[in-house]
Amino acid sequence: MDAFTAGLLQRIRATESDLRRARESGDDFLADVEEAELEDLRRLAVEHGVEVSPTAV
């Protein structure tokens, strides 16, 4: 796995975790921001052929 792929996957995991925490704390604005970030990261992964496991965030 190259550095780009590893870094992208790590950012996706971190964003999923941040999204989960935002939802649990009831911070709707932050949850929206994290959802948008996650969508961008997943789009970037698709564009570069990086497989991302679906998660139930």
PDB file of N, CA and C in Angstrom:
ATOM      1  N   MET A   1       0.851  -1.173   0.000  1.00  0.00           N
ATOM      2  CA  MET A   1       0.000   0.000   0.000  1.00  0.00           C
ATOM      3  C   MET A   1       0.899   1.239   0.000  1.00  0.00           C
ATOM      4  N   ASP A   2       0.607   2.156  -0.919  1.00  0.00           N
ATOM      5  CA  ASP A   2       1.432   3.353  -0.993  1.00  0.00           C
ATOM      6  C   ASP A   2       0.985   4.388   0.047  1.00  0.00           C
ATOM      7  N   ALA A   3       1.757   5.435   0.190  1.00  0.00           N
ATOM      8  CA  ALA A   3       1.501   6.449   1.209  1.00  0.00           C
ATOM      9  C   ALA A   3       0.186   7.184   0.957  1.00  0.00           C
ATOM     10  N   PHE A   4      -0.134   7.448  -0.304  1.00  0.00           N
ATOM     11  CA  PHE A   4      -1.388   8.133  -0.632  1.00  0.00           C
ATOM     12  C   PHE A   4      -2.575   7.311  -0.149  1.00  0.00           C
ATOM     13  N   THR A   5      -2.595   6.024  -0.491  1.00  0.00           N
ATOM     14  CA  THR A   5      -3.694   5.144  -0.116  1.00  0.00           C
ATOM     15  C   THR A   5      -3.801   5.024   1.400  1.00  0.00           C
ATOM     16  N   ALA A   6      -2.682   4.814   2.054  1.00  0.00           N
ATOM     17  CA  ALA A   6      -2.687   4.682   3.513  1.00  0.00           C
ATOM     18  C   ALA A   6      -3.193   5.960   4.168  1.00  0.00           C
ATOM     19  N   GLY A   7      -2.731   7.099   3.688  1.00  0.00           N
ATOM     20  CA  GLY A   7      -3.157   8.375   4.254  1.00  0.00           C
ATOM     21  C   GLY A   7      -4.640   8.628   4.031  1.00  0.00           C
ATOM     22  N   LEU A   8      -5.120   8.305   2.839  1.00  0.00           N
ATOM     23  CA  LEU A   8      -6.538   8.496   2.523  1.00  0.00           C
ATOM     24  C   LEU A   8      -7.408   7.612   3.402  1.00  0.00           C
ATOM     25  N   LEU A   9      -7.037   6.356   3.539  1.00  0.00           N
ATOM     26  CA  LEU A   9      -7.814   5.443   4.382  1.00  0.00           C
ATOM     27  C   LEU A   9      -7.802   5.891   5.842  1.00  0.00           C
ATOM     28  N   GLN A  10      -6.671   6.405   6.296  1.00  0.00           N
ATOM     29  CA  GLN A  10      -6.578   6.884   7.674  1.00  0.00           C
ATOM     30  C   GLN A  10      -7.478   8.102   7.859  1.00  0.00           C
ATOM     31  N   ARG A  11      -7.501   9.009   6.892  1.00  0.00           N
ATOM     32  CA  ARG A  11      -8.366  10.187   6.980  1.00  0.00           C
ATOM     33  C   ARG A  11      -9.841   9.792   6.975  1.00  0.00           C
ATOM     34  N   ILE A  12     -10.179   8.782   6.196  1.00  0.00           N
ATOM     35  CA  ILE A  12     -11.569   8.314   6.168  1.00  0.00           C
ATOM     36  C   ILE A  12     -11.945   7.747   7.529  1.00  0.00           C
ATOM     37  N   ARG A  13     -11.091   6.910   8.103  1.00  0.00           N
ATOM     38  CA  ARG A  13     -11.385   6.342   9.429  1.00  0.00           C
ATOM     39  C   ARG A  13     -11.531   7.439  10.489  1.00  0.00           C
ATOM     40  N   ALA A  14     -10.643   8.424  10.448  1.00  0.00           N
ATOM     41  CA  ALA A  14     -10.699   9.517  11.424  1.00  0.00           C
ATOM     42  C   ALA A  14     -11.983  10.330  11.253  1.00  0.00           C
ATOM     43  N   THR A  15     -12.359  10.588  10.018  1.00  0.00           N
ATOM     44  CA  THR A  15     -13.570  11.363   9.758  1.00  0.00           C
ATOM     45  C   THR A  15     -14.809  10.589  10.181  1.00  0.00           C
ATOM     46  N   GLU A  16     -14.823   9.279   9.935  1.00  0.00           N
ATOM     47  CA  GLU A  16     -15.941   8.446  10.401  1.00  0.00           C
ATOM     48  C   GLU A  16     -16.065   8.521  11.918  1.00  0.00           C
ATOM     49  N   SER A  17     -14.942   8.477  12.608  1.00  0.00           N
ATOM     50  CA  SER A  17     -14.938   8.565  14.059  1.00  0.00           C
ATOM     51  C   SER A  17     -15.428   9.937  14.525  1.00  0.00           C
ATOM     52  N   ASP A  18     -14.958  10.993  13.868  1.00  0.00           N
ATOM     53  CA  ASP A  18     -15.388  12.347  14.215  1.00  0.00           C
ATOM     54  C   ASP A  18     -16.890  12.514  13.976  1.00  0.00           C
ATOM     55  N   LEU A  19     -17.392  11.939  12.892  1.00  0.00           N
ATOM     56  CA  LEU A  19     -18.814  12.008  12.584  1.00  0.00           C
ATOM     57  C   LEU A  19     -19.626  11.297  13.658  1.00  0.00           C
ATOM     58  N   ARG A  20     -19.169  10.127  14.055  1.00  0.00           N
ATOM     59  CA  ARG A  20     -19.864   9.369  15.101  1.00  0.00           C
ATOM     60  C   ARG A  20     -19.933  10.192  16.396  1.00  0.00           C
ATOM     61  N   ARG A  21     -18.814  10.813  16.781  1.00  0.00           N
ATOM     62  CA  ARG A  21     -18.784  11.626  18.002  1.00  0.00           C
ATOM     63  C   ARG A  21     -19.708  12.843  17.887  1.00  0.00           C
ATOM     64  N   ALA A  22     -19.723  13.474  16.716  1.00  0.00           N
ATOM     65  CA  ALA A  22     -20.587  14.644  16.516  1.00  0.00           C
ATOM     66  C   ALA A  22     -22.051  14.251  16.659  1.00  0.00           C
ATOM     67  N   ARG A  23     -22.418  13.121  16.077  1.00  0.00           N
ATOM     68  CA  ARG A  23     -23.801  12.654  16.186  1.00  0.00           C
ATOM     69  C   ARG A  23     -24.156  12.312  17.633  1.00  0.00           C
ATOM     70  N   GLU A  24     -23.230  11.628  18.313  1.00  0.00           N
ATOM     71  CA  GLU A  24     -23.486  11.229  19.700  1.00  0.00           C
ATOM     72  C   GLU A  24     -23.638  12.441  20.619  1.00  0.00           C
ATOM     73  N   SER A  25     -22.907  13.513  20.327  1.00  0.00           N
ATOM     74  CA  SER A  25     -22.981  14.708  21.165  1.00  0.00           C
ATOM     75  C   SER A  25     -24.130  15.625  20.760  1.00  0.00           C
ATOM     76  N   GLY A  26     -24.816  15.306  19.659  1.00  0.00           N
ATOM     77  CA  GLY A  26     -25.941  16.106  19.217  1.00  0.00           C
ATOM     78  C   GLY A  26     -25.548  17.374  18.471  1.00  0.00           C
ATOM     79  N   ASP A  27     -24.308  17.454  18.009  1.00  0.00           N
ATOM     80  CA  ASP A  27     -23.826  18.628  17.281  1.00  0.00           C
ATOM     81  C   ASP A  27     -24.164  18.470  15.798  1.00  0.00           C
ATOM     82  N   ASP A  28     -25.337  18.942  15.421  1.00  0.00           N
ATOM     83  CA  ASP A  28     -25.816  18.768  14.053  1.00  0.00           C
ATOM     84  C   ASP A  28     -24.944  19.477  13.022  1.00  0.00           C
ATOM     85  N   PHE A  29     -24.467  20.678  13.359  1.00  0.00           N
ATOM     86  CA  PHE A  29     -23.625  21.408  12.418  1.00  0.00           C
ATOM     87  C   PHE A  29     -22.337  20.642  12.147  1.00  0.00           C
ATOM     88  N   LEU A  30     -21.677  20.204  13.205  1.00  0.00           N
ATOM     89  CA  LEU A  30     -20.429  19.461  13.041  1.00  0.00           C
ATOM     90  C   LEU A  30     -20.677  18.146  12.301  1.00  0.00           C
ATOM     91  N   ALA A  31     -21.790  17.494  12.582  1.00  0.00           N
ATOM     92  CA  ALA A  31     -22.129  16.252  11.875  1.00  0.00           C
ATOM     93  C   ALA A  31     -22.268  16.520  10.380  1.00  0.00           C
ATOM     94  N   ASP A  32     -22.906  17.633  10.016  1.00  0.00           N
ATOM     95  CA  ASP A  32     -23.039  17.990   8.601  1.00  0.00           C
ATOM     96  C   ASP A  32     -21.677  18.224   7.959  1.00  0.00           C
ATOM     97  N   VAL A  33     -20.805  18.916   8.676  1.00  0.00           N
ATOM     98  CA  VAL A  33     -19.454  19.183   8.167  1.00  0.00           C
ATOM     99  C   VAL A  33     -18.699  17.877   7.968  1.00  0.00           C
ATOM    100  N   GLU A  34     -18.770  16.994   8.943  1.00  0.00           N
ATOM    101  CA  GLU A  34     -18.053  15.710   8.860  1.00  0.00           C
ATOM    102  C   GLU A  34     -18.633  14.837   7.750  1.00  0.00           C
ATOM    103  N   GLU A  35     -19.950  14.859   7.565  1.00  0.00           N
ATOM    104  CA  GLU A  35     -20.566  14.092   6.481  1.00  0.00           C
ATOM    105  C   GLU A  35     -20.065  14.577   5.122  1.00  0.00           C
ATOM    106  N   ALA A  36     -19.977  15.898   4.959  1.00  0.00           N
ATOM    107  CA  ALA A  36     -19.488  16.462   3.703  1.00  0.00           C
ATOM    108  C   ALA A  36     -18.024  16.065   3.470  1.00  0.00           C
ATOM    109  N   GLU A  37     -17.233  16.110   4.521  1.00  0.00           N
ATOM    110  CA  GLU A  37     -15.825  15.718   4.413  1.00  0.00           C
ATOM    111  C   GLU A  37     -15.707  14.246   4.033  1.00  0.00           C
ATOM    112  N   LEU A  38     -16.528  13.410   4.649  1.00  0.00           N
ATOM    113  CA  LEU A  38     -16.501  11.985   4.364  1.00  0.00           C
ATOM    114  C   LEU A  38     -16.900  11.712   2.915  1.00  0.00           C
ATOM    115  N   GLU A  39     -17.905  12.409   2.445  1.00  0.00           N
ATOM    116  CA  GLU A  39     -18.312  12.264   1.038  1.00  0.00           C
ATOM    117  C   GLU A  39     -17.169  12.637   0.098  1.00  0.00           C
ATOM    118  N   ASP A  40     -16.480  13.734   0.405  1.00  0.00           N
ATOM    119  CA  ASP A  40     -15.348  14.168  -0.425  1.00  0.00           C
ATOM    120  C   ASP A  40     -14.231  13.131  -0.419  1.00  0.00           C
ATOM    121  N   LEU A  41     -13.930  12.602   0.749  1.00  0.00           N
ATOM    122  CA  LEU A  41     -12.865  11.606   0.852  1.00  0.00           C
ATOM    123  C   LEU A  41     -13.227  10.322   0.104  1.00  0.00           C
ATOM    124  N   ARG A  42     -14.467   9.904   0.213  1.00  0.00           N
ATOM    125  CA  ARG A  42     -14.908   8.698  -0.498  1.00  0.00           C
ATOM    126  C   ARG A  42     -14.889   8.917  -2.009  1.00  0.00           C
ATOM    127  N   ARG A  43     -15.279  10.115  -2.460  1.00  0.00           N
ATOM    128  CA  ARG A  43     -15.221  10.441  -3.885  1.00  0.00           C
ATOM    129  C   ARG A  43     -13.772  10.390  -4.370  1.00  0.00           C
ATOM    130  N   LEU A  44     -12.869  10.953  -3.588  1.00  0.00           N
ATOM    131  CA  LEU A  44     -11.447  10.930  -3.929  1.00  0.00           C
ATOM    132  C   LEU A  44     -10.938   9.491  -4.017  1.00  0.00           C
ATOM    133  N   ALA A  45     -11.375   8.651  -3.096  1.00  0.00           N
ATOM    134  CA  ALA A  45     -10.969   7.245  -3.112  1.00  0.00           C
ATOM    135  C   ALA A  45     -11.437   6.569  -4.400  1.00  0.00           C
ATOM    136  N   VAL A  46     -12.680   6.794  -4.784  1.00  0.00           N
ATOM    137  CA  VAL A  46     -13.211   6.195  -6.009  1.00  0.00           C
ATOM    138  C   VAL A  46     -12.420   6.675  -7.220  1.00  0.00           C
ATOM    139  N   GLU A  47     -12.146   7.967  -7.270  1.00  0.00           N
ATOM    140  CA  GLU A  47     -11.408   8.532  -8.396  1.00  0.00           C
ATOM    141  C   GLU A  47     -10.015   7.918  -8.551  1.00  0.00           C
ATOM    142  N   HIS A  48      -9.444   7.465  -7.446  1.00  0.00           N
ATOM    143  CA  HIS A  48      -8.091   6.906  -7.479  1.00  0.00           C
ATOM    144  C   HIS A  48      -8.063   5.388  -7.317  1.00  0.00           C
ATOM    145  N   GLY A  49      -9.236   4.766  -7.403  1.00  0.00           N
ATOM    146  CA  GLY A  49      -9.296   3.315  -7.355  1.00  0.00           C
ATOM    147  C   GLY A  49      -8.969   2.710  -6.004  1.00  0.00           C
ATOM    148  N   VAL A  50      -9.212   3.465  -4.950  1.00  0.00           N
ATOM    149  CA  VAL A  50      -8.959   2.968  -3.599  1.00  0.00           C
ATOM    150  C   VAL A  50     -10.259   2.393  -3.057  1.00  0.00           C
ATOM    151  N   GLU A  51     -10.242   1.117  -2.695  1.00  0.00           N
ATOM    152  CA  GLU A  51     -11.427   0.462  -2.143  1.00  0.00           C
ATOM    153  C   GLU A  51     -11.612   0.845  -0.691  1.00  0.00           C
ATOM    154  N   VAL A  52     -12.826   1.263  -0.375  1.00  0.00           N
ATOM    155  CA  VAL A  52     -13.163   1.658   0.983  1.00  0.00           C
ATOM    156  C   VAL A  52     -14.320   0.795   1.448  1.00  0.00           C
ATOM    157  N   SER A  53     -14.156   0.177   2.593  1.00  0.00           N
ATOM    158  CA  SER A  53     -15.223  -0.656   3.152  1.00  0.00           C
ATOM    159  C   SER A  53     -16.371   0.235   3.600  1.00  0.00           C
ATOM    160  N   PRO A  54     -17.587  -0.161   3.273  1.00  0.00           N
ATOM    161  CA  PRO A  54     -18.726   0.620   3.763  1.00  0.00           C
ATOM    162  C   PRO A  54     -18.830   0.474   5.275  1.00  0.00           C
ATOM    163  N   THR A  55     -19.205   1.566   5.924  1.00  0.00           N
ATOM    164  CA  THR A  55     -19.355   1.521   7.377  1.00  0.00           C
ATOM    165  C   THR A  55     -20.714   2.069   7.747  1.00  0.00           C
ATOM    166  N   ALA A  56     -21.194   1.662   8.869  1.00  0.00           N
ATOM    167  CA  ALA A  56     -22.458   2.175   9.392  1.00  0.00           C
ATOM    168  C   ALA A  56     -22.128   3.253  10.406  1.00  0.00           C
ATOM    169  N   VAL A  57     -21.981   4.465   9.932  1.00  0.00           N
ATOM    170  CA  VAL A  57     -21.618   5.570  10.819  1.00  0.00           C
ATOM    171  C   VAL A  57     -22.851   6.153  11.413  1.00  0.00           C
TER     172      VAL A  57
END
